[in-house]
Coordinates of C-alpha atoms in Angstrom, one line a residue:
Chain A
M215 CA 27.7 26.0 -7.2
S216 CA 26.2 28.5 -4.9
K217 CA 23.1 27.6 -2.9
R218 CA 19.8 28.7 -4.5
R219 CA 17.2 30.5 -2.5
V220 CA 14.3 28.5 -1.3
V221 CA 10.8 29.7 -0.3
V222 CA 7.5 28.4 1.0
T223 CA 4.6 28.9 -1.4
G224 CA 1.8 26.8 0.0
L225 CA 0.5 25.6 3.3
G226 CA -2.0 22.9 4.4
V227 CA -2.9 21.6 7.8
V228 CA -5.2 19.1 9.4
S229 CA -4.9 19.9 13.1
P230 CA -6.8 19.1 16.3
N231 CA -7.9 22.7 16.3
G232 CA -8.4 23.4 12.7
M233 CA -9.2 21.4 9.5
N234 CA -7.6 24.0 7.2
V235 CA -5.2 26.8 7.3
S236 CA -7.7 29.6 7.9
E237 CA -9.5 27.8 10.7
F238 CA -6.1 26.8 12.2
K239 CA -4.9 30.5 12.1
K240 CA -8.0 31.7 13.8
S241 CA -7.6 29.0 16.5
I242 CA -4.0 29.6 17.3
Q243 CA -4.5 33.4 17.4
S244 CA -7.4 33.0 19.8
G245 CA -5.9 30.2 21.9
K246 CA -8.4 27.5 21.1
S247 CA -7.5 24.1 22.3
G248 CA -8.2 20.9 20.3
V249 CA -7.6 18.5 23.2
Q250 CA -10.7 16.4 24.1
F251 CA -11.8 13.6 26.4
I252 CA -12.0 10.3 24.5
D253 CA -14.4 7.7 25.9
K254 CA -12.7 4.9 24.0
L255 CA -9.5 5.5 26.0
K256 CA -11.4 5.3 29.2
Q257 CA -13.0 2.0 28.2
L258 CA -9.5 0.7 27.5
N259 CA -8.2 1.6 30.9
F260 CA -5.8 4.3 29.7
S261 CA -4.5 6.6 32.5
C262 CA -4.5 9.5 30.1
Q263 CA -7.9 9.6 28.5
I264 CA -7.5 12.7 26.5
A265 CA -5.9 13.6 23.1
G266 CA -5.8 16.2 20.4
Y267 CA -7.2 14.8 17.1
P268 CA -8.7 16.4 14.0
V269 CA -12.5 16.2 14.0
Y270 CA -14.4 16.0 10.7
N271 CA -17.3 14.3 9.0
K272 CA -16.1 11.4 6.7
D273 CA -18.0 13.0 3.8
Y274 CA -15.3 15.7 3.8
L275 CA -12.9 13.1 2.4
N276 CA -14.9 12.9 -0.9
N277 CA -13.2 16.2 -1.8
Y278 CA -9.8 14.5 -1.7
F279 CA -10.2 10.8 -2.5
T280 CA -12.0 8.9 -5.2
Q281 CA -14.6 6.4 -4.3
I282 CA -12.3 3.5 -5.1
Q283 CA -9.5 5.1 -2.8
L284 CA -12.0 5.5 0.0
K285 CA -13.1 1.8 -0.2
G286 CA -11.5 0.0 2.7
L287 CA -9.6 3.1 3.9
N288 CA -8.8 2.7 7.5
A289 CA -5.7 4.8 8.1
T290 CA -6.3 8.2 9.7
G291 CA -2.7 9.3 9.0
M292 CA -3.4 8.7 5.3
E293 CA -6.5 10.9 5.5
Y294 CA -4.8 13.7 7.4
G295 CA -1.7 13.6 5.1
V296 CA -3.6 13.6 1.8
V297 CA -6.0 16.4 2.9
S298 CA -3.2 18.7 4.1
G299 CA -1.0 17.8 1.2
M300 CA -3.5 18.5 -1.5
D301 CA -4.6 21.7 0.3
A302 CA -1.0 22.9 0.4
W303 CA -0.6 22.1 -3.3
R304 CA -3.7 24.0 -4.3
D305 CA -2.8 26.9 -2.0
A306 CA 0.5 27.2 -3.9
G307 CA -1.5 27.6 -7.1
L308 CA -0.3 24.2 -8.4
T309 CA -2.5 21.8 -10.2
I310 CA -2.7 18.1 -10.5
N311 CA -0.5 16.9 -13.4
K312 CA -3.1 15.5 -15.8
T313 CA -0.5 14.5 -18.5
D314 CA 1.1 11.1 -19.1
T315 CA 4.5 12.5 -18.2
P316 CA 5.5 12.8 -14.5
N317 CA 6.8 16.2 -13.6
W318 CA 10.5 15.5 -13.1
D319 CA 11.0 18.7 -11.1
H320 CA 8.2 18.0 -8.6
G321 CA 8.7 15.7 -5.5
V322 CA 7.1 14.7 -2.2
I323 CA 9.0 14.2 1.1
F324 CA 6.2 13.4 3.6
G325 CA 7.2 11.6 6.8
T326 CA 5.4 9.5 9.4
G327 CA 6.3 7.5 12.4
I328 CA 3.9 4.7 11.7
L329 CA 1.1 4.6 9.1
G330 CA -2.3 2.9 9.1
V331 CA -2.2 1.2 12.5
D332 CA -6.0 0.6 12.4
K333 CA -5.6 -1.0 9.0
F334 CA -2.7 -3.1 10.4
R335 CA -4.8 -4.3 13.3
E336 CA -7.5 -5.3 10.8
A337 CA -4.9 -7.3 8.8
I338 CA -3.5 -9.0 12.0
Y339 CA -7.0 -10.3 12.9
K340 CA -7.6 -11.6 9.4
V341 CA -4.1 -13.2 9.2
D342 CA -4.5 -14.9 12.6
Q343 CA -7.9 -16.2 11.6
G344 CA -6.2 -17.9 8.6
N345 CA -8.0 -15.5 6.4
V346 CA -5.1 -13.8 4.6
R347 CA -6.8 -14.0 1.3
R348 CA -9.4 -11.5 2.6
L349 CA -6.8 -8.7 3.1
G350 CA -7.6 -7.2 -0.4
S351 CA -5.3 -5.0 -2.4
N352 CA -4.9 -2.0 -0.1
S353 CA -3.5 -3.6 3.1
V354 CA 0.1 -3.0 2.0
T355 CA -0.4 0.5 0.6
Q356 CA -2.1 1.7 3.7
T357 CA 0.4 0.3 6.1
M358 CA 3.7 0.8 4.4
A359 CA 5.4 3.9 5.9
S360 CA 5.8 5.4 2.5
G361 CA 2.1 4.9 1.7
I362 CA 1.5 8.6 2.4
S363 CA 4.2 10.0 0.0
A364 CA 3.3 7.3 -2.5
F365 CA -0.4 8.3 -2.4
L366 CA 0.4 12.0 -2.7
G367 CA 3.0 11.5 -5.4
G368 CA 0.6 9.4 -7.4
I369 CA -2.4 11.9 -7.1
L370 CA -0.2 14.9 -8.1
G371 CA 2.0 13.1 -10.8
C372 CA 5.4 13.9 -9.3
G373 CA 8.4 12.6 -11.0
N374 CA 11.2 13.8 -8.6
I375 CA 11.9 12.3 -5.2
V376 CA 8.9 10.6 -3.6
T377 CA 9.8 9.4 -0.1
T378 CA 8.9 9.1 3.5
N379 CA 11.3 10.0 6.2
S380 CA 11.0 8.9 9.8
S381 CA 12.8 10.3 12.8
A382 CA 10.2 10.2 15.6
C383 CA 9.1 13.7 16.7
S384 CA 11.6 15.5 14.5
T385 CA 10.1 13.9 11.3
G386 CA 8.2 16.9 10.1
T387 CA 11.0 19.5 10.6
E388 CA 13.4 17.0 9.0
A389 CA 11.2 16.6 5.9
I390 CA 11.3 20.4 5.5
L391 CA 15.1 20.4 5.7
M392 CA 15.5 17.5 3.3
S393 CA 13.3 19.3 0.8
Y394 CA 15.3 22.5 1.4
D395 CA 18.6 20.7 0.7
R396 CA 17.4 19.1 -2.5
I397 CA 16.0 22.3 -3.9
S398 CA 18.8 24.6 -2.9
S399 CA 21.3 22.2 -4.5
G400 CA 19.3 22.3 -7.7
K401 CA 18.0 18.7 -7.8
A402 CA 14.3 19.7 -7.6
E403 CA 12.2 22.8 -8.1
I404 CA 9.2 22.0 -6.0
I405 CA 8.7 19.5 -3.1
L406 CA 5.6 18.9 -1.1
A407 CA 7.1 18.5 2.4
G408 CA 5.2 17.5 5.5
S409 CA 4.4 14.7 8.0
T410 CA 1.4 12.9 9.4
S411 CA 0.6 10.9 12.4
D412 CA -2.3 8.4 13.0
S413 CA -4.8 8.8 15.8
G414 CA -5.9 6.2 18.3
P415 CA -5.2 3.9 21.2
Y416 CA -2.7 1.8 19.3
V417 CA -0.5 4.8 18.6
W418 CA -0.9 6.5 22.0
G419 CA -0.9 3.3 24.2
G420 CA 2.9 2.9 24.3
F421 CA 3.3 6.4 25.6
D422 CA 0.6 5.9 28.2
A423 CA 2.5 2.8 29.4
M424 CA 5.7 5.0 29.7
R425 CA 3.7 7.1 32.2
I426 CA 4.8 10.3 30.4
L427 CA 1.2 11.6 29.7
P428 CA -0.8 13.6 32.2
Y429 CA -3.5 11.5 33.9
K430 CA -5.1 14.1 36.1
Y431 CA -6.8 16.2 33.5
N432 CA -9.4 13.7 32.1
D433 CA -12.2 15.9 33.3
N434 CA -10.5 19.1 32.2
P435 CA -8.8 18.3 28.9
T436 CA -8.1 21.8 27.6
A437 CA -5.9 22.6 30.6
A438 CA -3.8 19.4 30.3
S439 CA -1.2 20.5 27.9
R440 CA 1.0 22.9 29.8
P441 CA 4.4 23.5 28.2
M442 CA 6.8 25.6 30.3
S443 CA 4.4 25.6 33.2
A444 CA 5.4 24.8 36.8
S445 CA 2.4 22.4 36.8
A446 CA 3.3 20.6 33.5
K447 CA 2.7 16.9 34.1
G448 CA 3.5 15.3 30.7
F449 CA 2.6 15.7 27.1
V450 CA -0.9 15.2 25.7
P451 CA -0.9 12.9 22.8
G452 CA -2.0 14.4 19.4
S453 CA -2.4 13.6 15.7
G454 CA -2.9 15.3 12.4
A455 CA -0.8 16.5 9.5
G456 CA 1.0 19.6 8.2
A457 CA 2.2 20.3 4.7
L458 CA 4.3 23.0 3.1
V459 CA 5.1 23.5 -0.6
I460 CA 8.9 24.2 -0.7
E461 CA 10.0 25.8 -3.9
S462 CA 13.1 27.4 -5.5
L463 CA 12.7 31.2 -5.5
E464 CA 13.4 31.0 -9.2
S465 CA 10.5 28.7 -9.9
A466 CA 8.2 30.7 -7.6
Q467 CA 9.0 33.9 -9.4
K468 CA 8.6 32.3 -12.8
R469 CA 5.1 31.1 -11.8
G470 CA 4.2 34.4 -10.1
A471 CA 3.4 32.4 -6.9
S472 CA 2.7 34.2 -3.7
I473 CA 5.4 33.6 -1.2
Y474 CA 4.8 32.9 2.5
A475 CA 8.3 32.9 3.7
E476 CA 11.9 32.1 2.9
I477 CA 13.8 29.2 4.3
L478 CA 17.4 30.3 5.1
G479 CA 18.7 26.9 6.1
G480 CA 18.9 24.6 9.1
H481 CA 20.5 21.5 10.5
V482 CA 19.7 18.0 11.6
N483 CA 21.8 15.9 14.0
S484 CA 21.9 13.3 16.7
G485 CA 23.3 13.3 20.3
G486 CA 24.4 9.7 19.7
Q487 CA 22.7 8.7 22.9
R488 CA 25.8 9.8 24.8
N489 CA 26.4 12.4 27.5
G490 CA 22.9 12.5 29.0
G491 CA 21.2 11.6 25.7
S492 CA 19.3 8.3 25.5
M493 CA 16.6 6.6 23.4
T494 CA 14.1 8.9 25.1
A495 CA 16.1 11.9 26.4
P496 CA 18.1 14.5 24.4
N497 CA 21.9 15.1 24.8
S498 CA 21.9 18.9 25.5
E499 CA 25.2 19.4 23.8
A500 CA 23.8 18.0 20.6
V501 CA 20.7 20.2 20.9
Q502 CA 22.8 23.3 21.2
H503 CA 25.1 22.1 18.4
C504 CA 22.0 21.6 16.1
I505 CA 20.8 25.2 16.8
T506 CA 24.3 26.7 16.4
K507 CA 24.8 24.9 13.1
A508 CA 21.3 25.9 11.8
I509 CA 22.2 29.5 12.5
E510 CA 25.6 29.2 10.8
N511 CA 24.1 27.4 7.8
S512 CA 21.5 30.2 7.4
G513 CA 24.2 32.9 7.3
I514 CA 22.7 34.8 10.2
N515 CA 23.8 35.4 13.7
A516 CA 21.9 34.5 16.9
T517 CA 20.9 38.1 17.7
Q518 CA 18.8 38.3 14.5
I519 CA 16.3 35.6 15.7
D520 CA 13.1 37.4 16.8
A521 CA 11.1 34.4 17.9
I522 CA 11.4 30.7 18.6
N523 CA 8.8 28.0 18.0
G524 CA 10.1 25.4 20.4
H525 CA 9.7 21.7 20.8
L526 CA 8.4 22.2 24.4
T527 CA 6.2 19.2 25.1
A528 CA 5.2 19.9 28.7
T529 CA 7.5 17.4 30.4
G530 CA 10.4 18.1 32.8
K531 CA 12.5 18.5 29.7
D532 CA 11.1 22.0 28.9
T533 CA 13.5 23.6 31.3
A534 CA 16.5 21.9 29.7
E535 CA 15.3 23.0 26.3
I536 CA 15.1 26.7 27.4
Q537 CA 18.5 26.4 28.9
N538 CA 19.8 24.9 25.5
W539 CA 18.3 27.8 23.6
C540 CA 19.9 30.3 26.1
E541 CA 23.3 28.7 25.7
A542 CA 23.1 28.2 21.9
L543 CA 22.0 31.8 21.3
Q544 CA 24.0 33.3 24.1
R545 CA 20.9 35.2 25.0
N546 CA 18.7 35.3 28.1
G547 CA 16.4 37.5 30.3
D548 CA 14.9 40.4 28.3
D549 CA 17.3 39.8 25.4
F550 CA 15.8 36.3 24.7
P551 CA 13.5 36.1 21.7
Y552 CA 9.7 35.4 22.0
I553 CA 9.1 31.8 22.5
N554 CA 5.9 29.6 22.1
S555 CA 4.7 26.0 21.9
L556 CA 1.8 25.0 19.7
K557 CA 1.5 21.8 21.9
S558 CA -0.3 23.9 24.5
M559 CA -3.3 23.9 22.2
V560 CA -3.1 20.7 20.1
G561 CA -0.9 18.4 22.2
H562 CA 2.1 16.6 20.9
C563 CA 1.2 15.4 17.3
L564 CA 4.3 13.1 17.3
A565 CA 5.6 12.6 13.8
A566 CA 3.2 15.4 12.6
S567 CA 4.3 17.9 15.2
G568 CA 7.2 19.4 13.2
S569 CA 5.2 20.1 10.1
I570 CA 2.0 21.4 11.9
E571 CA 4.2 23.6 14.0
S572 CA 6.1 24.9 11.0
V573 CA 2.9 25.9 9.4
A574 CA 2.1 27.9 12.5
T575 CA 5.6 29.4 12.4
V576 CA 5.2 30.5 8.8
L577 CA 1.8 32.0 9.5
Q578 CA 3.3 34.0 12.3
L579 CA 5.9 35.4 10.0
K580 CA 3.5 36.2 7.2
E581 CA 0.8 37.6 9.4
N582 CA 2.8 39.5 11.9
F583 CA 1.9 37.8 15.2
V584 CA 3.3 35.6 17.9
F585 CA 0.6 33.2 19.1
G586 CA 0.0 32.9 22.9
N587 CA 0.9 30.0 25.0
I588 CA -2.2 28.7 26.8
N589 CA -1.9 27.0 30.2
C590 CA 1.3 28.8 31.1
E591 CA 0.1 31.3 33.6
D592 CA 2.4 29.6 36.1
L593 CA 5.7 29.8 34.2
H594 CA 8.2 27.3 35.7
P595 CA 10.4 29.1 38.1
D596 CA 13.6 27.6 36.6
I597 CA 12.5 29.0 33.2
A598 CA 11.5 32.4 34.8
A599 CA 15.1 32.5 36.2
M600 CA 16.5 32.3 32.6
I601 CA 14.1 34.3 30.4
S602 CA 11.8 37.3 31.0
R603 CA 8.1 36.4 31.6
N604 CA 7.1 38.7 28.7
K605 CA 9.0 36.6 26.3
V606 CA 6.5 33.8 26.9
P607 CA 3.3 35.5 25.8
A608 CA 0.2 34.1 27.3
K609 CA -2.0 35.8 24.8
T610 CA -1.3 36.4 21.1
I611 CA 0.6 39.6 20.4
S612 CA 1.1 41.6 17.2
F613 CA 4.7 41.4 16.4
S614 CA 6.5 41.6 13.1
S615 CA 9.2 38.9 13.2
N616 CA 11.8 38.9 10.6
I617 CA 13.4 35.6 11.5
I618 CA 11.9 32.6 13.5
A619 CA 13.7 29.5 14.5
K620 CA 11.7 26.3 14.7
A621 CA 13.2 23.1 16.4
S622 CA 11.9 19.6 16.9
F623 CA 13.6 16.8 19.0
G624 CA 12.8 13.1 18.8
F625 CA 13.1 9.8 20.4
G626 CA 16.4 8.3 19.4
D627 CA 18.2 11.5 20.4
V628 CA 17.6 13.2 17.1
N629 CA 17.2 16.9 16.5
A630 CA 16.2 19.3 13.7
C631 CA 16.2 23.1 13.5
V632 CA 15.0 25.2 10.6
I633 CA 15.3 29.0 10.2
F634 CA 12.4 30.8 8.5
K635 CA 12.6 34.4 7.4
K636 CA 10.0 36.9 6.2
Y637 CA 10.2 37.1 2.4
N638 CA 11.1 40.5 1.1
Chain B
M277 CA -4.9 -36.1 40.6
L278 CA -1.7 -36.1 42.6
V279 CA -0.1 -33.6 40.2
L280 CA -3.0 -31.3 40.5
S281 CA -3.1 -31.3 44.3
L282 CA 0.7 -30.7 44.4
K283 CA 0.1 -27.7 42.1
N284 CA -2.6 -26.5 44.4
I285 CA -0.4 -26.7 47.4
T286 CA 2.4 -24.8 45.7
S287 CA 0.2 -22.0 44.6
Y288 CA -1.3 -21.9 48.1
L289 CA 2.2 -21.5 49.5
E290 CA 3.1 -18.9 47.0
L291 CA 0.1 -16.9 48.1
L292 CA 1.1 -17.2 51.7
V293 CA 4.8 -16.6 51.5
P294 CA 4.9 -12.9 50.6
E295 CA 3.1 -11.9 53.8
F296 CA 5.9 -13.6 55.7
M297 CA 8.7 -12.1 53.6
T298 CA 11.3 -10.4 55.7
K299 CA 12.7 -7.0 54.7
E300 CA 16.0 -8.7 53.7
E301 CA 14.1 -11.1 51.4
L302 CA 12.2 -8.2 49.9
L303 CA 15.3 -6.2 49.3
S304 CA 17.1 -9.2 47.8
K305 CA 14.1 -9.7 45.3
L306 CA 14.1 -6.0 44.5
K307 CA 17.8 -6.1 43.9
N308 CA 17.4 -9.0 41.4
I309 CA 14.7 -7.1 39.6
I310 CA 16.6 -3.8 39.2
T311 CA 20.1 -5.4 38.4
P312 CA 19.6 -5.6 34.6
Y313 CA 18.7 -1.9 34.4
V314 CA 21.6 -0.6 36.6
Q315 CA 24.2 1.4 34.8
N316 CA 26.4 2.1 37.8
Q317 CA 27.7 -1.1 39.2
E318 CA 29.3 0.5 42.3
G319 CA 25.9 1.9 43.4
L320 CA 24.5 -1.7 43.1
N321 CA 27.3 -3.1 45.3
S322 CA 26.5 -0.6 48.1
L323 CA 22.7 -0.9 47.7
N324 CA 20.9 0.2 50.8
E325 CA 17.5 1.7 51.7
N326 CA 18.6 5.2 50.7
T327 CA 19.7 4.2 47.2
D328 CA 18.2 6.4 44.6
F329 CA 17.4 4.6 41.3
I330 CA 18.4 7.4 39.0
K331 CA 21.0 9.3 40.9
D332 CA 22.9 6.3 42.5
L333 CA 22.2 3.5 40.1
E334 CA 21.9 5.6 36.9
I335 CA 18.9 3.6 35.8
N336 CA 17.5 5.3 32.7
S337 CA 14.3 7.1 33.8
A338 CA 12.4 5.5 30.9
N339 CA 13.2 2.1 32.4
L340 CA 11.5 2.9 35.7
V341 CA 8.2 1.7 34.3
D342 CA 9.8 -1.6 33.4
V343 CA 11.1 -2.0 36.9
V344 CA 7.6 -1.4 38.1
L345 CA 6.1 -4.0 35.7
D346 CA 8.7 -6.6 36.9
V347 CA 7.8 -5.8 40.5
E348 CA 4.2 -6.4 39.7
D349 CA 5.0 -9.8 38.1
E350 CA 7.3 -10.9 40.9
F351 CA 5.0 -10.0 43.8
D352 CA 1.6 -10.5 41.9
I353 CA 0.5 -6.9 42.9
E354 CA -0.8 -3.9 40.9
I355 CA 0.9 -0.6 41.4
D356 CA -1.2 2.5 40.8
N357 CA 0.0 5.7 39.1
E358 CA 0.5 7.7 42.3
S359 CA 2.5 4.9 44.0
M360 CA 4.5 4.4 40.8
E361 CA 5.6 8.1 40.8
K362 CA 7.0 7.6 44.3
M363 CA 9.1 4.6 43.4
L364 CA 12.3 6.4 42.9
T365 CA 14.3 4.9 45.8
V366 CA 14.8 1.5 47.4
K367 CA 13.0 2.7 50.6
A368 CA 10.0 4.0 48.8
S369 CA 9.8 0.9 46.7
L370 CA 9.9 -1.4 49.6
E371 CA 7.3 0.5 51.5
I372 CA 5.0 0.4 48.5
I373 CA 5.6 -3.3 47.8
E374 CA 4.9 -4.1 51.5
S375 CA 1.7 -2.0 51.6
K376 CA 0.4 -3.6 48.4
L377 CA 1.2 -7.1 49.7
S378 CA -0.5 -6.5 53.0
A379 CA -3.6 -5.2 51.1
K380 CA -3.8 -8.5 49.1

């Protein structure tokens, strides 16, 4: 059976620099940072006392959760995931299934690294005090990794796959590709794909301990996240969620849905923690293999890629990433595609990064722009030696891309690359 | 009472000893700390002041923070971020450990 065409028909986002798609679009076009100083982190003796996290009034959640669902809710990842997921669903023109029959063709693949850490902390204190009976009914559902897909699947009434994937910082991009595979092979018609990541000291602490976060920008937070810059000093932790409604072209046309973009294909792989790869560092050969395979699976050739939304976290690995793109695409200098990193504005949203960045990628295709990289006036000389300065726009430019590649790489030496195309 | 005072003497000695530690003793302690993280045994066998943790010993860069924590435990010192970033070679590590010990 030949592969079916797959498109994106809905978007939702809860980002440090925008609580919905239109706010987010405005922010990324104008280079607005969502990175802030957090006094709590200072009190807790963090070296890096800044982060990107979504800011909203708790009342906002009344639009998405019932009063009973909100009772005892203490899982930021759940809040971000549900808000972005339901926004994407509505944006696609879909409604909540109000019948008694689940919709067998609708599914949810919504990933996370860890869910409900604050709820888990609450539970640990109660258990240690011998007060396990006080945990109530929602401790499990807010802390199980699949709590987010279960919540969304239940609200929407989905009867196809409802699962949570987890592959560190490649989680979001992987969720999109898992959805693509399932729809292109005819096993589902519509899947809400996305990922979410909790906020707070318990999520970010481990990274602070690894000394991979910048600690000299506590008084200048918006300048801290510097992907591809010569003065990059580590990634700024972030949080949030992104969601995309992935649908068969057939179904989208039948519904008369408006289409944001087409997904041509992609690839996920692992470097096996061999040949330079480790628990925390990527095997460059595997990164290149992932990109090459993604291009091959998409039935295009490397010269057709107009822009890249990179992983590019603002660590010493940015240079290696650019080199891997150059090798995989066999393009460099002026011939290299435009490249950008959303992390310059929102930080590294960990498990949520791939989905939030994919929302940004799809918006660029649909609205004909390439967002600018902030904090990269001083492009790293090793990068400048490989690609032309004008391929790393500092300010947003008008540009009609036909094809954009988006890649994410994660701890455990895992990679994911998806190829989006303008729908026409 | 006797047990208590013996304990007191031991901890008093432990406090004193680091100040009188010779370079050889420091190096030997550092070697014990890094050994579990070393992936290049040859580099460890020829360990000297100029040995680079990543290049010569192939210690995973992510493990460098664990080396620093083990150093903090062994010598009962605290190593700040700036010092930590410099602890990439045996020489730099010994200098930092010595300066932290003398500041105690």
